[in-house]
Amino acid sequence: MEGLVTSDTKAVLPLKDVSVQVTLKGYLVGVSSALSYLNDTTNPLEITFRFPLEESFAVVELEAVIDGRKIKAEVEEKGKARDMYDDAIASGLSAAYAEEKSGDVFNLSLGNLPSGSKAEIKIRMVGELPIEADGRVRYTLPSVLKPRYTPEGSSDPLAATQNARVKEATVAGVFQFRMRVEGSERVAEVSSPTHKLKTERVADCVDVHIAEEGPLRGDVTILIGYKDPHEPMALVEAGIEGRKSKEMRSKVVMLNFFPKFSSLKAACEFIFVVDRSGSMRGSYIKSASETLVLFLKSIPEGCYFNIVSFGSRYESFFPTSQPYNQETMEKATKFAVMMQADFGGTELLAPLQYIFKQPSQSSGLPRQVFILTDGSVGNTSSVISEVRKNSDSTRCFTFGIGSGASTALVRGIARAGNGSAEFIADNERMQSKVIRSLKKALQPSANNVAVTFNLPNSYQVKVVPDKIPSIYNGDKTVIYGILMEKSAQKKGRVKCKATLTGDIVGKKFKFDIPFELTDTQSEEDVSVIHQLAVKKMIQEWQDDGESYEEKHKKEMTELSSDASVVSRYTAYIAVDVAQNKPVSGSMQSYELTADTPVSYGSMRLLMGASLPKKRSSNRTTMGLQMRGSSLMGGAGPPPGAAGRSGVLMNSCMYRFKKASAPPPPPPSSFDAFGGPPAPPPPALSSSFATDVDDLLCFSHLSAPPPAPPPPRSSPAPLKMQSENEKTHASSSKQTGANLIVSLQQANGSWLLNDQLAGVVSKSVEELKSCCPVSCDDDVMANIWATLVVIELLKKKYPSMLDELELVIMKAERWLSKQVLPSDVSLTTLIEDAIKIV
């Protein structure tokens, strides 16, 4: 079995296979990854990897199995953990060390793996899942760490080191991916914009795996459609006995609100910030161009706008934001159509500083910044800090494009800028995501937002996060309540309620979620909701700046250790103290670092990291290089990209078993939510447990009782369609819709001319003859043309109405201002327009 090969010695890197098991319940997900190694060299080895991590996920367990000896890692203060690791290596003991290098990059080192030994590293994480506009829950397995453009002198932990070198990556072992979705009676659809899937209903679950044969390409994105996606929900988790912190000993409730507001629209200043770095070439920049045109057509009258391009440099299309009118829209549209990815690297801080320094040209209108990027930067903290400093005057909405977009950057900017974040997978349409955010930007900010609890007097509540996130119409808002007991609670069940309140432009809103508390205490050492609440607390402390973070450093370190959730100040450490004798020989260290992306035909799951600084003297470092240009089939990094950090883009390629034959179980599987694996049903891989309570360990959570499920004798068929198939099937429709949109005027109307007539396959004269009144007058001709186009879009492009909504709304607003001839009604005109299309 092949692995990573050094360019000098052709020695095989010992990673043999990777297994990923995903368990999903509602908006919660548990992920277990197992990495298997075999050292078939004559020396002990140290292997260090970096791998991408969804920024909102919490790594909650690390375990190493070396030659059958199981070592469970503990969370310790980072300095102490590093010393323990170094001391173990110097003493000849095997050890594992893992830390968070940034919000979405995890670093793992396995040291002193003896010659001839087998090892398996298991990582378990839990997280919240985002929900799409159409109600589908989105899960993404990130597979790419893109090079992070790092300004000179940056102290970012992912910045390049002087001697960073790149590995040559080829084929590695088997990659196994399986997902189990709980509550099959609620699941209406499972689909993927990135891969073909195969699903099967098994008992109360839906079993999902990838149907494609051959290497896994890029990120895996799976969308799960529920029958009741916007139903508010509360999950209560009992406190954990024996924990040190009050947070872990107390009950925790997770609240999922879906607030609904009336449609409110406000004029704004919009600045569209487009990544035009080299990595955006091809489909990304084409999609960005089409999206920008749609964005320009969707802006309401009365707004101001500008476009800023960025890469290694930045350029503003207009000197300052301009009023939105026909002239400025036409200029910007021509620019958008001609836009190329020719700006080199990815430097985002400078263009944001430029934008924030610009005086308002829009008479006090709120400023909304839309940032579209496919990459990562090495100064993420500085960028987020700059956004936070200007959040009183500017809201920021972010879009991560394709595999490898940094979730820490994209989500961090949106949090700091009181906006929202969207991610667009390969083969997924960008337009609907941008228009979804544009609708949010047009919604005035919610003020005086608070969450209150109706509880017995024996409880004191700690709300997490302390600062309630931005509230948007129909969006999921997750709040945690840590319910600390001030005195003994009375026996039995207690009915409680949480209430979300606030106001928008003086109009108050209020949303309630009921839940129940019991007097039980968890006997299981499982704390999914607690760990997610702690992750949110730590994230908020780290987001609030260095001074605030330093103030809470001691509390953060203690809570991180107690909850087993790593922070910036803690790390996992595991030492094999049961070894019979120290490992002998000169340890060789494989440093997996890189500064150029490699072939997209590979699974870029595990990434490189620099070697630890403190090391014993008997170490030999293997120098490894990867020829980026030959792997990409093109040139290396663009000129001027010297600041790009050394992060391995592709450490290994994994192959799949046939879809009809589920993969064999890993050497020792463990459950994604920490529970013991249960016996599998017939004909399914034994690596996947099927007992719901055991697998998810959700038996300890209390929630309102669900409605009785429908009869099980004939369950509704599960809708299965690859998003790729949907995209290819509608590509011609998208081209036609884009053309129609490009012809819209700034005021929302369409002109009755030859171009428009061609779209509906009629001549201008034929269109005029179909109108029940004379169209000799230009105004009436344009009214008629606009009505025909609106009905054409509604009938011919129903699957695209979400992204066309604002275009149509602007057209209808223009129509409402027009004066019709006295002998015709709007209803009659619409009926005749429908006949044409």
Tab-separated table of N, CA, C and O in Angstrom, residues 1-16 38 40-41 45 47 49 165-173 588-594 598 606 622-627 630-631 648 650-654:
chain	number	residue	atom	x	y	z
A	1	MET	N	0.851	-1.197	0.000
A	1	MET	CA	0.000	0.000	0.000
A	1	MET	C	0.882	1.241	0.000
A	1	MET	O	1.809	1.356	0.791
A	2	GLU	N	0.581	2.156	-0.904
A	2	GLU	CA	1.438	3.328	-1.038
A	2	GLU	C	1.082	4.398	-0.021
A	2	GLU	O	0.004	4.440	0.524
A	3	GLY	N	2.016	5.300	0.210
A	3	GLY	CA	1.775	6.418	1.093
A	3	GLY	C	2.491	7.637	0.588
A	3	GLY	O	2.620	7.829	-0.606
A	4	LEU	N	3.013	8.477	1.458
A	4	LEU	CA	3.786	9.630	1.040
A	4	LEU	C	5.242	9.224	0.916
A	4	LEU	O	5.765	8.516	1.755
A	5	VAL	N	5.886	9.686	-0.119
A	5	VAL	CA	7.244	9.234	-0.417
A	5	VAL	C	8.209	10.399	-0.307
A	5	VAL	O	7.934	11.485	-0.809
A	6	THR	N	9.345	10.190	0.367
A	6	THR	CA	10.354	11.244	0.429
A	6	THR	C	11.069	11.298	-0.907
A	6	THR	O	11.294	10.281	-1.552
A	7	SER	N	11.436	12.498	-1.317
A	7	SER	CA	12.063	12.645	-2.625
A	7	SER	C	13.487	12.097	-2.639
A	7	SER	O	14.015	11.801	-3.689
A	8	ASP	N	14.107	11.973	-1.444
A	8	ASP	CA	15.499	11.524	-1.391
A	8	ASP	C	15.619	10.010	-1.235
A	8	ASP	O	16.361	9.345	-1.925
A	9	THR	N	14.845	9.444	-0.290
A	9	THR	CA	15.062	8.044	0.070
A	9	THR	C	13.992	7.111	-0.445
A	9	THR	O	14.135	5.912	-0.380
A	10	LYS	N	12.864	7.669	-0.942
A	10	LYS	CA	11.725	6.870	-1.386
A	10	LYS	C	11.140	6.036	-0.253
A	10	LYS	O	10.440	5.058	-0.495
A	11	ALA	N	11.381	6.412	0.988
A	11	ALA	CA	10.768	5.718	2.127
A	11	ALA	C	9.297	6.069	2.188
A	11	ALA	O	8.909	7.197	1.915
A	12	VAL	N	8.478	5.096	2.529
A	12	VAL	CA	7.036	5.307	2.539
A	12	VAL	C	6.579	5.854	3.873
A	12	VAL	O	6.897	5.310	4.926
A	13	LEU	N	5.852	6.958	3.839
A	13	LEU	CA	5.262	7.487	5.065
A	13	LEU	C	4.231	6.492	5.584
A	13	LEU	O	3.455	5.954	4.810
A	14	PRO	N	4.174	6.256	6.877
A	14	PRO	CA	3.432	5.096	7.376
A	14	PRO	C	1.927	5.268	7.536
A	14	PRO	O	1.288	4.409	8.118
A	15	LEU	N	1.316	6.346	7.062
A	15	LEU	CA	-0.141	6.446	7.145
A	15	LEU	C	-0.751	5.429	6.177
A	15	LEU	O	-0.504	5.468	4.991
A	16	LYS	N	-1.571	4.528	6.700
A	16	LYS	CA	-2.105	3.453	5.877
A	16	LYS	C	-3.563	3.655	5.498
A	16	LYS	O	-3.954	3.368	4.381
A	38	LEU	N	1.636	2.264	10.181
A	38	LEU	CA	2.534	1.123	10.343
A	38	LEU	C	3.939	1.601	10.030
A	38	LEU	O	4.201	2.105	8.934
A	40	ASP	N	7.152	0.558	8.968
A	40	ASP	CA	7.899	-0.579	8.421
A	40	ASP	C	9.327	-0.172	8.044
A	40	ASP	O	9.965	-0.790	7.208
A	41	THR	N	9.824	0.891	8.706
A	41	THR	CA	11.227	1.269	8.529
A	41	THR	C	12.044	0.653	9.668
A	41	THR	O	11.516	0.001	10.561
A	45	LEU	N	9.876	6.573	14.406
A	45	LEU	CA	9.458	7.716	13.604
A	45	LEU	C	8.637	8.698	14.425
A	45	LEU	O	7.991	8.334	15.397
A	47	ILE	N	5.716	11.536	13.224
A	47	ILE	CA	4.950	12.064	12.106
A	47	ILE	C	4.089	13.200	12.620
A	47	ILE	O	3.405	13.058	13.632
A	49	PHE	N	1.181	16.031	11.463
A	49	PHE	CA	0.213	16.414	10.450
A	49	PHE	C	-0.555	17.660	10.880
A	49	PHE	O	-0.753	17.885	12.068
A	165	ARG	N	9.741	23.294	3.960
A	165	ARG	CA	9.836	22.655	2.652
A	165	ARG	C	8.599	21.809	2.400
A	165	ARG	O	7.817	21.548	3.287
A	166	VAL	N	8.488	21.344	1.179
A	166	VAL	CA	7.245	20.739	0.745
A	166	VAL	C	7.434	19.257	0.454
A	166	VAL	O	8.420	18.865	-0.127
A	167	LYS	N	6.451	18.448	0.846
A	167	LYS	CA	6.503	17.016	0.588
A	167	LYS	C	5.915	16.662	-0.773
A	167	LYS	O	5.018	17.316	-1.250
A	168	GLU	N	6.398	15.592	-1.333
A	168	GLU	CA	5.794	15.053	-2.543
A	168	GLU	C	4.692	14.093	-2.131
A	168	GLU	O	4.918	13.139	-1.394
A	169	ALA	N	3.470	14.332	-2.578
A	169	ALA	CA	2.329	13.534	-2.155
A	169	ALA	C	1.825	12.677	-3.297
A	169	ALA	O	1.629	13.150	-4.400
A	170	THR	N	1.645	11.383	-3.037
A	170	THR	CA	1.077	10.493	-4.046
A	170	THR	C	-0.086	9.743	-3.419
A	170	THR	O	-0.873	10.307	-2.691
A	171	VAL	N	-0.204	8.472	-3.683
A	171	VAL	CA	-1.349	7.703	-3.220
A	171	VAL	C	-1.079	7.100	-1.851
A	171	VAL	O	0.000	6.615	-1.574
A	172	ALA	N	-2.089	7.130	-0.972
A	172	ALA	CA	-1.966	6.512	0.344
A	172	ALA	C	-2.992	5.398	0.464
A	172	ALA	O	-3.429	4.826	-0.518
A	173	GLY	N	-3.413	5.125	1.688
A	173	GLY	CA	-4.251	3.961	1.941
A	173	GLY	C	-5.722	4.179	1.678
A	173	GLY	O	-6.127	5.092	0.980
A	588	GLN	N	13.471	9.415	13.241
A	588	GLN	CA	13.369	10.241	12.047
A	588	GLN	C	12.035	10.968	12.087
A	588	GLN	O	10.998	10.376	12.350
A	589	SER	N	12.077	12.262	11.807
A	589	SER	CA	10.867	13.084	11.883
A	589	SER	C	10.423	13.484	10.491
A	589	SER	O	11.202	14.054	9.732
A	590	TYR	N	9.172	13.166	10.174
A	590	TYR	CA	8.587	13.553	8.900
A	590	TYR	C	7.855	14.869	9.087
A	590	TYR	O	6.846	14.948	9.778
A	591	GLU	N	8.407	15.906	8.506
A	591	GLU	CA	7.799	17.228	8.602
A	591	GLU	C	6.991	17.484	7.335
A	591	GLU	O	7.543	17.642	6.264
A	592	LEU	N	5.680	17.497	7.472
A	592	LEU	CA	4.815	17.646	6.304
A	592	LEU	C	4.444	19.109	6.134
A	592	LEU	O	3.521	19.595	6.755
A	593	THR	N	5.182	19.825	5.327
A	593	THR	CA	4.881	21.230	5.069
A	593	THR	C	4.894	21.469	3.575
A	593	THR	O	5.539	20.757	2.829
A	594	ALA	N	4.171	22.496	3.142
A	594	ALA	CA	4.111	22.773	1.712
A	594	ALA	C	3.711	24.204	1.461
A	594	ALA	O	3.149	24.857	2.323
A	598	VAL	N	-1.652	21.117	-4.822
A	598	VAL	CA	-1.356	20.036	-5.758
A	598	VAL	C	-2.638	19.568	-6.417
A	598	VAL	O	-3.696	20.130	-6.237
A	606	LEU	N	-5.034	15.333	5.292
A	606	LEU	CA	-4.089	15.573	6.373
A	606	LEU	C	-3.002	16.508	5.905
A	606	LEU	O	-2.439	16.340	4.842
A	622	MET	N	13.932	14.183	8.026
A	622	MET	CA	13.917	13.825	6.615
A	622	MET	C	13.539	15.046	5.798
A	622	MET	O	12.484	15.626	5.992
A	623	GLY	N	14.387	15.452	4.875
A	623	GLY	CA	14.068	16.588	4.012
A	623	GLY	C	13.210	16.140	2.842
A	623	GLY	O	13.616	15.295	2.065
A	624	LEU	N	12.020	16.700	2.715
A	624	LEU	CA	11.074	16.251	1.710
A	624	LEU	C	10.620	17.422	0.867
A	624	LEU	O	10.341	18.490	1.393
A	625	GLN	N	10.519	17.217	-0.431
A	625	GLN	CA	10.107	18.310	-1.305
A	625	GLN	C	9.030	17.837	-2.271
A	625	GLN	O	8.997	16.685	-2.672
A	626	MET	N	8.153	18.757	-2.632
A	626	MET	CA	7.105	18.493	-3.619
A	626	MET	C	7.237	19.510	-4.729
A	626	MET	O	7.352	20.690	-4.466
A	627	ARG	N	7.200	19.039	-5.949
A	627	ARG	CA	7.301	19.943	-7.082
A	627	ARG	C	5.907	20.409	-7.452
A	627	ARG	O	5.174	19.741	-8.180
A	630	SER	N	4.773	20.656	-11.320
A	630	SER	CA	4.512	19.419	-12.049
A	630	SER	C	3.219	18.767	-11.591
A	630	SER	O	2.512	18.150	-12.370
A	631	LEU	N	2.889	18.910	-10.317
A	631	LEU	CA	1.665	18.296	-9.815
A	631	LEU	C	0.441	19.053	-10.283
A	631	LEU	O	-0.614	18.480	-10.509
A	648	LEU	N	0.783	21.982	3.745
A	648	LEU	CA	0.660	20.925	2.755
A	648	LEU	C	-0.736	20.878	2.163
A	648	LEU	O	-1.710	20.765	2.871
A	650	ASN	N	-1.721	18.582	-0.093
A	650	ASN	CA	-2.176	17.244	-0.423
A	650	ASN	C	-1.212	16.242	0.171
A	650	ASN	O	-0.121	16.085	-0.294
A	651	SER	N	-1.615	15.611	1.247
A	651	SER	CA	-0.697	14.656	1.836
A	651	SER	C	-0.954	13.259	1.347
A	651	SER	O	-0.089	12.420	1.392
A	652	CYS	N	-2.169	12.962	0.899
A	652	CYS	CA	-2.420	11.602	0.462
A	652	CYS	C	-3.726	11.484	-0.312
A	652	CYS	O	-4.618	12.287	-0.149
A	653	MET	N	-3.793	10.474	-1.144
A	653	MET	CA	-5.004	10.182	-1.905
A	653	MET	C	-5.567	8.876	-1.388
A	653	MET	O	-4.838	7.923	-1.152
A	654	TYR	N	-6.896	8.856	-1.212
A	654	TYR	CA	-7.525	7.663	-0.649
A	654	TYR	C	-8.437	7.028	-1.674
A	654	TYR	O	-9.072	7.710	-2.465
